[in-house]
mmCIF file of C-alpha atoms in Angstrom:
data_model
loop_
_atom_site.group_PDB
_atom_site.id
_atom_site.type_symbol
_atom_site.label_atom_id
_atom_site.label_comp_id
_atom_site.label_asym_id
_atom_site.label_seq_id
_atom_site.Cartn_x
_atom_site.Cartn_y
_atom_site.Cartn_z
ATOM 1 C CA MET A 6 -57.186 198.102 -17.566
ATOM 2 C CA THR A 7 -59.188 195.166 -18.986
ATOM 3 C CA ALA A 8 -58.681 191.531 -18.437
ATOM 4 C CA GLN A 9 -57.867 191.335 -22.191
ATOM 5 C CA LYS A 10 -55.241 194.454 -21.752
ATOM 6 C CA LEU A 11 -54.011 192.287 -18.885
ATOM 7 C CA ALA A 12 -53.689 189.467 -20.541
ATOM 8 C CA ARG A 13 -52.114 190.946 -23.722
ATOM 9 C CA ARG A 14 -49.381 192.325 -21.973
ATOM 10 C CA SER A 15 -48.717 189.221 -19.453
ATOM 11 C CA LEU A 16 -48.070 187.612 -22.779
ATOM 12 C CA GLN A 17 -45.774 190.051 -24.155
ATOM 13 C CA THR A 18 -43.884 190.091 -20.785
ATOM 14 C CA ARG A 19 -43.428 186.491 -20.756
ATOM 15 C CA LEU A 20 -42.213 186.582 -24.685
ATOM 16 C CA ALA A 21 -39.844 189.317 -23.770
ATOM 17 C CA LEU A 22 -38.174 188.217 -20.854
ATOM 18 C CA ALA A 23 -37.719 184.776 -23.122
ATOM 19 C CA TYR A 24 -36.048 186.463 -25.697
ATOM 20 C CA ALA A 25 -34.044 188.859 -23.428
ATOM 21 C CA ALA A 26 -32.930 185.563 -21.619
ATOM 22 C CA GLY A 27 -31.925 184.453 -24.872
ATOM 23 C CA ILE A 28 -29.779 187.560 -26.211
ATOM 24 C CA TYR A 29 -28.266 187.572 -22.711
ATOM 25 C CA ALA A 30 -27.120 183.825 -22.897
ATOM 26 C CA ALA A 31 -25.979 184.591 -26.301
ATOM 27 C CA GLY A 32 -23.945 187.704 -24.889
ATOM 28 C CA VAL A 33 -22.476 185.465 -21.979
ATOM 29 C CA LEU A 34 -21.354 182.864 -24.972
ATOM 30 C CA VAL A 35 -19.594 185.764 -26.349
ATOM 31 C CA LEU A 36 -18.054 187.104 -23.677
ATOM 32 C CA VAL A 37 -17.186 183.577 -22.464
ATOM 33 C CA PHE A 38 -15.730 182.455 -25.985
ATOM 34 C CA VAL A 39 -13.940 185.949 -25.654
ATOM 35 C CA ALA A 40 -12.110 185.992 -22.135
ATOM 36 C CA VAL A 41 -11.067 182.320 -21.792
ATOM 37 C CA PRO A 42 -8.785 182.341 -24.318
ATOM 38 C CA LEU A 43 -7.188 185.681 -23.379
ATOM 39 C CA ALA A 44 -7.241 184.905 -19.607
ATOM 40 C CA ARG A 45 -5.309 181.724 -20.626
ATOM 41 C CA ILE A 46 -2.844 183.691 -22.597
ATOM 42 C CA ASP A 47 -2.265 185.970 -19.228
ATOM 43 C CA ALA A 48 -1.748 183.199 -17.166
ATOM 44 C CA ALA A 49 0.560 181.504 -19.599
ATOM 45 C CA SER A 50 2.555 184.374 -20.306
ATOM 46 C CA PRO A 51 6.123 184.460 -17.868
ATOM 47 C CA LYS A 52 5.706 187.118 -15.244
ATOM 48 C CA ASP A 53 9.499 187.439 -14.762
ATOM 49 C CA HIS A 54 10.874 187.582 -18.407
ATOM 50 C CA PRO A 55 8.453 189.038 -20.646
ATOM 51 C CA SER A 56 9.170 189.483 -24.262
ATOM 52 C CA SER A 57 10.861 193.184 -24.592
ATOM 53 C CA SER A 58 10.158 193.011 -28.096
ATOM 54 C CA ALA A 59 6.360 192.027 -27.732
ATOM 55 C CA VAL A 60 6.047 194.700 -24.848
ATOM 56 C CA THR A 61 7.705 197.534 -26.995
ATOM 57 C CA GLU A 62 5.498 196.860 -29.873
ATOM 58 C CA SER A 63 2.196 196.186 -28.488
ATOM 59 C CA GLY A 64 1.827 198.167 -25.524
ATOM 60 C CA PRO A 65 0.943 196.973 -21.668
ATOM 61 C CA GLY A 66 -2.082 195.137 -22.637
ATOM 62 C CA ILE A 67 -4.928 193.798 -20.973
ATOM 63 C CA SER A 68 -4.699 192.140 -17.323
ATOM 64 C CA LEU A 69 -6.671 189.293 -15.948
ATOM 65 C CA PRO A 70 -8.619 191.871 -13.125
ATOM 66 C CA GLN A 71 -9.281 194.272 -16.119
ATOM 67 C CA LEU A 72 -10.885 191.579 -18.296
ATOM 68 C CA LEU A 73 -12.893 190.343 -15.501
ATOM 69 C CA THR A 74 -14.303 193.522 -14.678
ATOM 70 C CA GLY A 75 -14.931 194.788 -18.465
ATOM 71 C CA SER A 76 -16.729 191.428 -18.976
ATOM 72 C CA ALA A 77 -18.715 191.701 -15.358
ATOM 73 C CA VAL A 78 -19.672 195.737 -16.712
ATOM 74 C CA ALA A 79 -20.549 194.457 -20.266
ATOM 75 C CA LEU A 80 -22.900 191.778 -18.566
ATOM 76 C CA VAL A 81 -24.459 194.225 -16.714
ATOM 77 C CA GLY A 82 -24.963 196.650 -19.416
ATOM 78 C CA LEU A 83 -26.377 193.746 -21.433
ATOM 79 C CA ILE A 84 -29.355 193.301 -19.238
ATOM 80 C CA PRO A 85 -31.045 196.505 -20.166
ATOM 81 C CA VAL A 86 -30.276 195.947 -23.779
ATOM 82 C CA ALA A 87 -31.789 192.562 -23.975
ATOM 83 C CA LEU A 88 -34.858 193.511 -22.195
ATOM 84 C CA ALA A 89 -35.242 196.128 -24.747
ATOM 85 C CA LEU A 90 -34.622 193.948 -27.744
ATOM 86 C CA GLY A 91 -36.738 191.399 -25.988
ATOM 87 C CA TRP A 92 -39.823 193.871 -25.900
ATOM 88 C CA PHE A 93 -39.554 195.051 -28.946
ATOM 89 C CA VAL A 94 -39.558 191.756 -30.823
ATOM 90 C CA ALA A 95 -42.453 190.582 -28.771
ATOM 91 C CA GLY A 96 -44.598 193.496 -29.670
ATOM 92 C CA ARG A 97 -43.575 192.930 -33.531
ATOM 93 C CA PHE A 98 -44.503 189.360 -33.143
ATOM 94 C CA LEU A 99 -48.001 190.097 -31.334
ATOM 95 C CA ARG A 100 -49.134 192.822 -33.533
ATOM 96 C CA PRO A 101 -50.912 190.441 -35.990
ATOM 97 C CA LEU A 102 -52.252 188.873 -33.371
ATOM 98 C CA ARG A 103 -53.631 191.798 -31.729
ATOM 99 C CA ALA A 104 -55.270 192.574 -35.025
ATOM 100 C CA ILE A 105 -56.944 189.315 -35.378
ATOM 101 C CA THR A 106 -58.286 189.697 -31.777
ATOM 102 C CA ALA A 107 -59.506 193.057 -32.481
ATOM 103 C CA THR A 108 -61.522 192.158 -35.707
ATOM 104 C CA ALA A 109 -62.671 189.279 -34.454
ATOM 105 C CA ARG A 110 -64.334 191.215 -31.241
ATOM 106 C CA ILE A 111 -65.996 193.371 -33.882
ATOM 107 C CA ILE A 112 -67.353 190.575 -35.574
ATOM 108 C CA SER A 113 -68.583 188.943 -32.545
ATOM 109 C CA ALA A 114 -70.553 192.306 -31.709
ATOM 110 C CA GLY A 115 -72.673 191.642 -34.468
ATOM 111 C CA ASP A 116 -70.777 192.947 -37.872
ATOM 112 C CA LEU A 117 -70.216 189.425 -39.464
ATOM 113 C CA HIS A 118 -69.173 191.047 -43.128
ATOM 114 C CA ARG A 119 -66.069 192.074 -41.344
ATOM 115 C CA ARG A 120 -62.954 190.007 -42.419
ATOM 116 C CA LEU A 121 -59.594 189.899 -41.145
ATOM 117 C CA ALA A 122 -58.168 190.145 -44.673
ATOM 118 C CA LEU A 123 -54.320 189.525 -43.562
ATOM 119 C CA GLY A 124 -51.774 190.155 -46.270
ATOM 120 C CA GLU A 125 -47.963 189.410 -46.189
ATOM 121 C CA PRO A 126 -45.996 187.857 -45.044
ATOM 122 C CA THR A 127 -47.630 184.382 -45.233
ATOM 123 C CA ASP A 128 -47.071 182.652 -41.958
ATOM 124 C CA GLU A 129 -48.651 180.837 -39.056
ATOM 125 C CA LEU A 130 -50.605 183.673 -37.897
ATOM 126 C CA THR A 131 -51.664 184.406 -41.573
ATOM 127 C CA GLU A 132 -52.991 181.072 -42.160
ATOM 128 C CA LEU A 133 -54.620 181.270 -38.484
ATOM 129 C CA GLY A 134 -56.476 184.611 -39.837
ATOM 130 C CA HIS A 135 -56.933 182.845 -43.000
ATOM 131 C CA THR A 136 -58.881 179.689 -41.445
ATOM 132 C CA LEU A 137 -60.998 182.634 -39.404
ATOM 133 C CA ASP A 138 -62.041 184.234 -42.210
ATOM 134 C CA ASP A 139 -63.459 180.772 -43.560
ATOM 135 C CA LEU A 140 -64.960 180.546 -40.305
ATOM 136 C CA PHE A 141 -66.832 183.672 -40.266
ATOM 137 C CA ALA A 142 -67.954 183.242 -43.683
ATOM 138 C CA ARG A 143 -69.511 179.928 -42.627
ATOM 139 C CA LEU A 144 -70.973 181.584 -39.621
ATOM 140 C CA GLN A 145 -72.447 184.413 -41.755
ATOM 141 C CA ALA A 146 -73.980 181.912 -43.978
ATOM 142 C CA ALA A 147 -75.581 179.606 -40.978
ATOM 143 C CA PHE A 148 -76.897 182.731 -39.470
ATOM 144 C CA ASP A 149 -78.368 184.283 -42.750
ATOM 145 C CA ALA A 150 -80.018 180.844 -43.689
ATOM 146 C CA GLN A 151 -81.494 180.320 -40.095
ATOM 147 C CA ARG A 152 -82.926 183.891 -40.191
ATOM 148 C CA HIS A 153 -84.598 182.602 -43.641
ATOM 149 C CA PHE A 154 -85.385 179.613 -42.571
ATOM 150 C CA VAL A 155 -87.466 181.498 -39.316
ATOM 151 C CA ALA A 156 -89.089 183.888 -41.725
ATOM 152 C CA ASN A 157 -90.199 181.148 -44.066
ATOM 153 C CA ALA A 158 -91.324 178.668 -40.988
ATOM 154 C CA SER A 159 -93.101 181.639 -39.593
ATOM 155 C CA HIS A 160 -95.212 182.552 -42.781
ATOM 156 C CA GLU A 161 -95.883 178.789 -43.300
ATOM 157 C CA LEU A 162 -97.438 178.359 -39.842
ATOM 158 C CA ARG A 163 -99.243 181.692 -39.637
ATOM 159 C CA THR A 164 -100.982 180.954 -42.842
ATOM 160 C CA PRO A 165 -103.190 177.997 -41.511
ATOM 161 C CA LEU A 166 -103.520 179.786 -38.267
ATOM 162 C CA ALA A 167 -105.089 182.752 -39.854
ATOM 163 C CA GLY A 168 -107.195 180.387 -42.120
ATOM 164 C CA LEU A 169 -108.385 178.290 -39.422
ATOM 165 C CA ARG A 170 -109.217 181.852 -37.385
ATOM 166 C CA THR A 171 -111.107 183.366 -40.015
ATOM 167 C CA LEU A 172 -113.345 179.709 -40.549
ATOM 168 C CA LEU A 173 -114.219 179.840 -36.832
ATOM 169 C CA GLU A 174 -115.195 183.523 -36.626
ATOM 170 C CA VAL A 175 -117.311 183.125 -39.823
ATOM 171 C CA ALA A 176 -118.901 180.122 -38.346
ATOM 172 C CA LEU A 177 -119.606 181.988 -35.169
ATOM 173 C CA ALA A 178 -120.975 185.031 -36.674
ATOM 174 C CA ASP A 179 -123.709 183.472 -38.680
ATOM 175 C CA PRO A 180 -126.835 183.441 -36.586
ATOM 176 C CA ASP A 181 -128.567 180.871 -39.152
ATOM 177 C CA ALA A 182 -125.693 178.350 -38.799
ATOM 178 C CA ASP A 183 -127.087 174.730 -38.368
ATOM 179 C CA THR A 184 -125.556 171.554 -37.183
ATOM 180 C CA GLU A 185 -124.683 170.630 -40.948
ATOM 181 C CA THR A 186 -122.718 174.341 -41.112
ATOM 182 C CA LEU A 187 -121.050 173.886 -38.023
ATOM 183 C CA ARG A 188 -120.128 170.598 -38.590
ATOM 184 C CA ALA A 189 -118.398 171.510 -41.653
ATOM 185 C CA ALA A 190 -116.896 174.044 -40.079
ATOM 186 C CA CYS A 191 -115.445 171.833 -37.607
ATOM 187 C CA GLN A 192 -114.215 169.343 -40.641
ATOM 188 C CA GLU A 193 -112.487 172.041 -42.290
ATOM 189 C CA ALA A 194 -110.886 173.090 -38.835
ATOM 190 C CA LEU A 195 -109.268 169.245 -38.506
ATOM 191 C CA ALA A 196 -108.222 169.447 -41.784
ATOM 192 C CA LEU A 197 -106.535 172.809 -41.043
ATOM 193 C CA GLY A 198 -105.015 171.211 -37.926
ATOM 194 C CA GLY A 199 -103.846 168.162 -39.732
ATOM 195 C CA HIS A 200 -101.804 170.608 -42.126
ATOM 196 C CA GLN A 201 -100.068 172.346 -39.220
ATOM 197 C CA GLU A 202 -99.609 168.817 -37.573
ATOM 198 C CA ARG A 203 -97.700 167.406 -40.961
ATOM 199 C CA LEU A 204 -95.680 170.902 -40.860
ATOM 200 C CA VAL A 205 -94.456 170.861 -37.548
ATOM 201 C CA GLN A 206 -93.519 167.492 -37.917
ATOM 202 C CA ALA A 207 -91.647 168.093 -41.112
ATOM 203 C CA LEU A 208 -89.963 170.967 -39.270
ATOM 204 C CA LEU A 209 -88.753 168.660 -36.082
ATOM 205 C CA THR A 210 -87.590 166.165 -38.586
ATOM 206 C CA LEU A 211 -85.511 168.470 -40.438
ATOM 207 C CA ALA A 212 -84.108 170.021 -37.037
ATOM 208 C CA THR A 213 -83.554 166.493 -35.595
ATOM 209 C CA SER A 214 -81.663 165.406 -39.220
ATOM 210 C CA GLU A 215 -79.557 168.760 -38.854
ATOM 211 C CA ARG A 216 -78.335 168.260 -35.047
ATOM 212 C CA GLY A 217 -76.567 165.114 -36.331
ATOM 213 C CA VAL A 218 -76.089 161.461 -36.217
ATOM 214 C CA THR A 219 -76.442 160.126 -32.327
ATOM 215 C CA ARG A 220 -76.595 156.201 -33.345
ATOM 216 C CA TRP A 221 -74.887 154.003 -35.960
ATOM 217 C CA ASP A 222 -76.345 150.856 -36.073
ATOM 218 C CA THR A 223 -75.787 148.150 -39.278
ATOM 219 C CA LEU A 224 -78.586 148.009 -41.574
ATOM 220 C CA ASP A 225 -79.615 147.057 -44.962
ATOM 221 C CA LEU A 226 -80.638 150.015 -47.229
ATOM 222 C CA ALA A 227 -82.758 147.614 -49.203
ATOM 223 C CA HIS A 228 -84.982 146.392 -46.650
ATOM 224 C CA ILE A 229 -85.583 150.284 -45.332
ATOM 225 C CA VAL A 230 -86.685 150.875 -49.127
ATOM 226 C CA GLU A 231 -88.802 147.959 -49.299
ATOM 227 C CA GLY A 232 -90.676 148.890 -45.880
ATOM 228 C CA VAL A 233 -91.292 152.849 -47.357
ATOM 229 C CA LEU A 234 -92.720 151.394 -50.694
ATOM 230 C CA ALA A 235 -95.109 149.066 -49.281
ATOM 231 C CA SER A 236 -96.440 151.867 -47.363
ATOM 232 C CA ARG A 237 -96.799 154.124 -50.524
ATOM 233 C CA ARG A 238 -98.019 151.556 -52.913
ATOM 234 C CA ASP A 239 -101.631 152.478 -52.351
ATOM 235 C CA GLN A 240 -101.215 156.109 -52.776
ATOM 236 C CA ALA A 241 -99.275 155.720 -55.990
ATOM 237 C CA THR A 242 -101.979 153.574 -57.373
ATOM 238 C CA ARG A 243 -104.749 156.056 -56.385
ATOM 239 C CA LYS A 244 -102.385 158.706 -58.796
ATOM 240 C CA GLY A 245 -102.036 156.114 -61.468
ATOM 241 C CA ILE A 246 -98.228 156.023 -61.016
ATOM 242 C CA ASP A 247 -96.049 153.091 -61.171
ATOM 243 C CA LEU A 248 -93.500 152.304 -58.749
ATOM 244 C CA ALA A 249 -90.448 150.031 -59.927
ATOM 245 C CA GLU A 250 -87.656 148.661 -57.775
ATOM 246 C CA HIS A 251 -84.439 147.113 -58.245
ATOM 247 C CA LEU A 252 -83.243 146.200 -55.057
ATOM 248 C CA THR A 253 -79.837 144.424 -54.105
ATOM 249 C CA PRO A 254 -78.782 144.126 -50.225
ATOM 250 C CA ALA A 255 -76.589 147.202 -49.357
ATOM 251 C CA ALA A 256 -75.214 147.535 -46.184
ATOM 252 C CA THR A 257 -73.928 150.141 -44.332
ATOM 253 C CA THR A 258 -74.232 152.174 -41.154
ATOM 254 C CA GLY A 259 -76.391 155.071 -39.458
ATOM 255 C CA ASP A 260 -79.596 156.025 -37.709
ATOM 256 C CA PRO A 261 -82.398 153.546 -38.918
ATOM 257 C CA ARG A 262 -84.995 156.432 -38.367
ATOM 258 C CA LEU A 263 -83.247 159.335 -40.274
ATOM 259 C CA ILE A 264 -81.955 157.010 -43.387
ATOM 260 C CA GLU A 265 -86.168 155.988 -43.220
ATOM 261 C CA SER A 266 -87.076 159.606 -43.554
ATOM 262 C CA LEU A 267 -84.544 160.305 -46.265
ATOM 263 C CA VAL A 268 -85.990 157.248 -48.358
ATOM 264 C CA ALA A 269 -89.608 158.411 -47.812
ATOM 265 C CA ASN A 270 -89.194 162.024 -48.193
ATOM 266 C CA LEU A 271 -87.881 160.897 -51.738
ATOM 267 C CA VAL A 272 -90.552 158.495 -52.648
ATOM 268 C CA ASP A 273 -92.835 161.248 -51.541
ATOM 269 C CA ASN A 274 -91.438 163.712 -53.443
ATOM 270 C CA ALA A 275 -91.152 161.343 -56.762
ATOM 271 C CA ILE A 276 -95.003 160.429 -56.202
ATOM 272 C CA ARG A 277 -96.137 163.875 -55.081
ATOM 273 C CA HIS A 278 -94.427 165.987 -58.117
ATOM 274 C CA ASN A 279 -95.414 163.677 -60.607
ATOM 275 C CA HIS A 280 -98.076 163.319 -63.459
ATOM 276 C CA ALA A 281 -100.531 160.489 -64.456
ATOM 277 C CA ASP A 282 -99.325 157.266 -65.771
ATOM 278 C CA GLY A 283 -96.141 158.531 -64.386
ATOM 279 C CA GLN A 284 -93.327 156.206 -62.798
ATOM 280 C CA VAL A 285 -91.073 156.254 -60.138
ATOM 281 C CA THR A 286 -88.073 153.807 -60.374
ATOM 282 C CA VAL A 287 -85.780 152.848 -57.185
ATOM 283 C CA THR A 288 -82.598 151.160 -57.181
ATOM 284 C CA THR A 289 -80.207 150.331 -54.464
ATOM 285 C CA HIS A 290 -76.802 148.791 -55.320
ATOM 286 C CA THR A 291 -73.301 148.351 -53.977
ATOM 287 C CA SER A 292 -70.149 149.556 -55.869
ATOM 288 C CA GLY A 293 -66.767 149.196 -54.049
ATOM 289 C CA THR A 294 -66.781 151.080 -50.814
ATOM 290 C CA GLN A 295 -70.047 153.005 -51.150
ATOM 291 C CA VAL A 296 -73.521 151.996 -51.172
ATOM 292 C CA ALA A 297 -76.052 153.740 -53.262
ATOM 293 C CA LEU A 298 -79.876 154.875 -53.459
ATOM 294 C CA THR A 299 -81.375 156.361 -56.476
ATOM 295 C CA VAL A 300 -84.490 157.525 -56.666
ATOM 296 C CA ALA A 301 -85.974 158.517 -60.563
ATOM 297 C CA ASN A 302 -89.235 159.718 -61.095
ATOM 298 C CA SER A 303 -90.977 161.083 -64.078
ATOM 299 C CA GLY A 304 -93.016 164.618 -64.058
ATOM 300 C CA PRO A 305 -92.965 168.280 -65.217
ATOM 301 C CA VAL A 306 -89.288 169.618 -66.274
ATOM 302 C CA VAL A 307 -87.320 171.001 -63.847
ATOM 303 C CA PRO A 308 -84.499 173.599 -65.193
ATOM 304 C CA ASP A 309 -80.899 172.680 -64.445
ATOM 305 C CA ASP A 310 -79.976 175.945 -62.586
ATOM 306 C CA GLN A 311 -83.121 175.135 -60.363
ATOM 307 C CA VAL A 312 -82.205 172.039 -58.754
ATOM 308 C CA GLN A 313 -79.885 172.722 -56.440
ATOM 309 C CA ARG A 314 -82.224 175.174 -54.905
ATOM 310 C CA LEU A 315 -84.803 172.797 -54.204
ATOM 311 C CA PHE A 316 -82.827 171.232 -51.481
ATOM 312 C CA HIS A 317 -83.065 174.362 -49.210
ATOM 313 C CA PRO A 318 -86.174 174.995 -46.846
ATOM 314 C CA PHE A 319 -89.576 175.802 -48.132
ATOM 315 C CA GLN A 320 -87.825 175.961 -51.891
ATOM 316 C CA LYS A 321 -90.464 174.683 -54.527
ATOM 317 C CA LEU A 322 -90.113 174.938 -57.959
ATOM 318 C CA ALA A 323 -93.122 176.925 -58.542
ATOM 319 C CA PRO A 324 -95.844 178.191 -55.931
ATOM 320 C CA ASP A 325 -98.209 175.082 -57.048
ATOM 321 C CA ARG A 326 -96.023 172.420 -58.445
ATOM 322 C CA HIS A 327 -98.097 170.505 -61.065
ATOM 323 C CA GLY A 328 -101.342 171.578 -59.110
ATOM 324 C CA SER A 329 -100.243 169.890 -55.712
ATOM 325 C CA GLN A 330 -101.339 171.628 -52.693
ATOM 326 C CA ASP A 331 -100.000 169.077 -49.984
ATOM 327 C CA GLY A 332 -96.224 170.219 -50.022
ATOM 328 C CA TYR A 333 -94.132 172.405 -47.836
ATOM 329 C CA GLY A 334 -90.739 172.296 -49.303
ATOM 330 C CA LEU A 335 -89.374 170.620 -46.748
ATOM 331 C CA GLY A 336 -88.950 167.070 -48.282
ATOM 332 C CA LEU A 337 -85.809 167.474 -50.253
ATOM 333 C CA ALA A 338 -84.257 169.697 -47.611
ATOM 334 C CA ILE A 339 -84.631 166.773 -45.013
ATOM 335 C CA VAL A 340 -82.749 164.687 -47.475
ATOM 336 C CA ASN A 341 -80.000 166.924 -47.846
ATOM 337 C CA ALA A 342 -79.712 167.214 -43.938
ATOM 338 C CA VAL A 343 -80.004 163.397 -43.316
ATOM 339 C CA THR A 344 -77.368 163.194 -45.948
ATOM 340 C CA GLN A 345 -75.055 165.368 -44.407
ATOM 341 C CA ALA A 346 -75.178 164.066 -40.761
ATOM 342 C CA HIS A 347 -74.198 160.555 -42.310
ATOM 343 C CA HIS A 348 -71.199 161.643 -44.039
ATOM 344 C CA ALA A 349 -72.736 160.637 -47.245
ATOM 345 C CA THR A 350 -73.104 162.169 -50.814
ATOM 346 C CA LEU A 351 -76.024 163.527 -52.568
ATOM 347 C CA THR A 352 -76.190 163.995 -56.264
ATOM 348 C CA ALA A 353 -79.128 165.286 -58.304
ATOM 349 C CA GLY A 354 -79.926 165.950 -61.718
ATOM 350 C CA ALA A 355 -82.864 167.016 -63.970
ATOM 351 C CA ARG A 356 -84.034 164.393 -66.481
ATOM 352 C CA PRO A 357 -84.454 165.703 -70.036
ATOM 353 C CA GLU A 358 -87.971 164.105 -70.273
ATOM 354 C CA GLY A 359 -89.041 165.617 -66.748
ATOM 355 C CA GLY A 360 -88.473 164.569 -63.148
ATOM 356 C CA LEU A 361 -85.411 164.428 -61.524
ATOM 357 C CA SER A 362 -82.953 161.603 -60.430
ATOM 358 C CA ILE A 363 -81.564 161.645 -57.131
ATOM 359 C CA THR A 364 -78.662 159.448 -55.767
ATOM 360 C CA VAL A 365 -77.363 159.283 -52.288
ATOM 361 C CA ARG A 366 -73.895 157.172 -51.657
ATOM 362 C CA PHE A 367 -73.347 155.912 -48.261
ATOM 363 C CA ALA A 368 -70.366 153.952 -46.583
ATOM 364 C CA ASN A 369 -70.375 150.296 -47.404
ATOM 365 C CA GLY A 370 -70.799 148.987 -43.988
ATOM 366 C CA VAL A 371 -67.986 151.017 -42.090
ATOM 367 C CA PRO A 372 -69.209 154.151 -40.275
ATOM 368 C CA PRO A 373 -67.213 157.332 -41.098
ATOM 369 C CA ASN A 374 -64.514 158.714 -38.646
ATOM 370 C CA ARG A 375 -66.332 161.205 -36.605
ATOM 371 C CA PRO A 376 -64.955 163.688 -34.647
#
């Protein structure tokens, strides 16, 4: 007999004993309430002058010794009856729990598509089953997303590695390769290495964001945005994109490094997926108990049904978004992960004239309740 069966039998035994004790106690109380009045009547009846009419009509009656003996026999006979009833009631009570345990064991073995699907009656165990079904659904979604992420990451990392290998093999196979040819090959290899380095850094940032916030510092969102915009102005100028800012103090709490990564990815995404003579507008403001960061940019028209998909890893609007080759499809996924880690809210919408408008709302100055 396995440890699970022993534990199950032990729980049923304990419940059966508890129920039997209750049934037995109820039986004792019933006998007490019946026997005590009868005993008092028997003790109060005159022994020398009994009522002739009562004896004639009612018979000899029950004596106190007979009453005590019958009560003792009834109490002894009640023991197996109480145990049997307790065992039956405990078994009926544990039946849904056994079904939950058996199905959960099957699900834990790898069948994440199974569900408990407990029906009527609606009680605490049924609510537990519904909660577990929701948990299993979230786990299945998480595992599916992880497998999809690993597959995409492997593909993204394999592509530059294959290109690097091909480049080096071609350079080594050329017997007439001179210094300039080898130098050009080395420069291309360095470019591919830089591509891999940036991709790995983006993956590490995404993993760090999904891990959650480990430090909560008070910070000014407007100050962080100023620093990010200052470091991106030259890039925007080269592409002919106007960076406009409307910043007001916006105090919040969080991890400064992660929030800076969120702002940087929003601004980089707005610059990268834009067009010449385009515009990026960044706004911070405080509204009640929240502070908001909004980044709006011009650019190609984004279908409304494609907006939410862009916040998943390695998702792009097209294989080559507006001729850009330097994106990995991770920027908005990092933004989404940092937002969730800070218990903030993210809203995004496609602009009719093209581009996106993304708003992230943080708590105003006070860290949210955390487990």
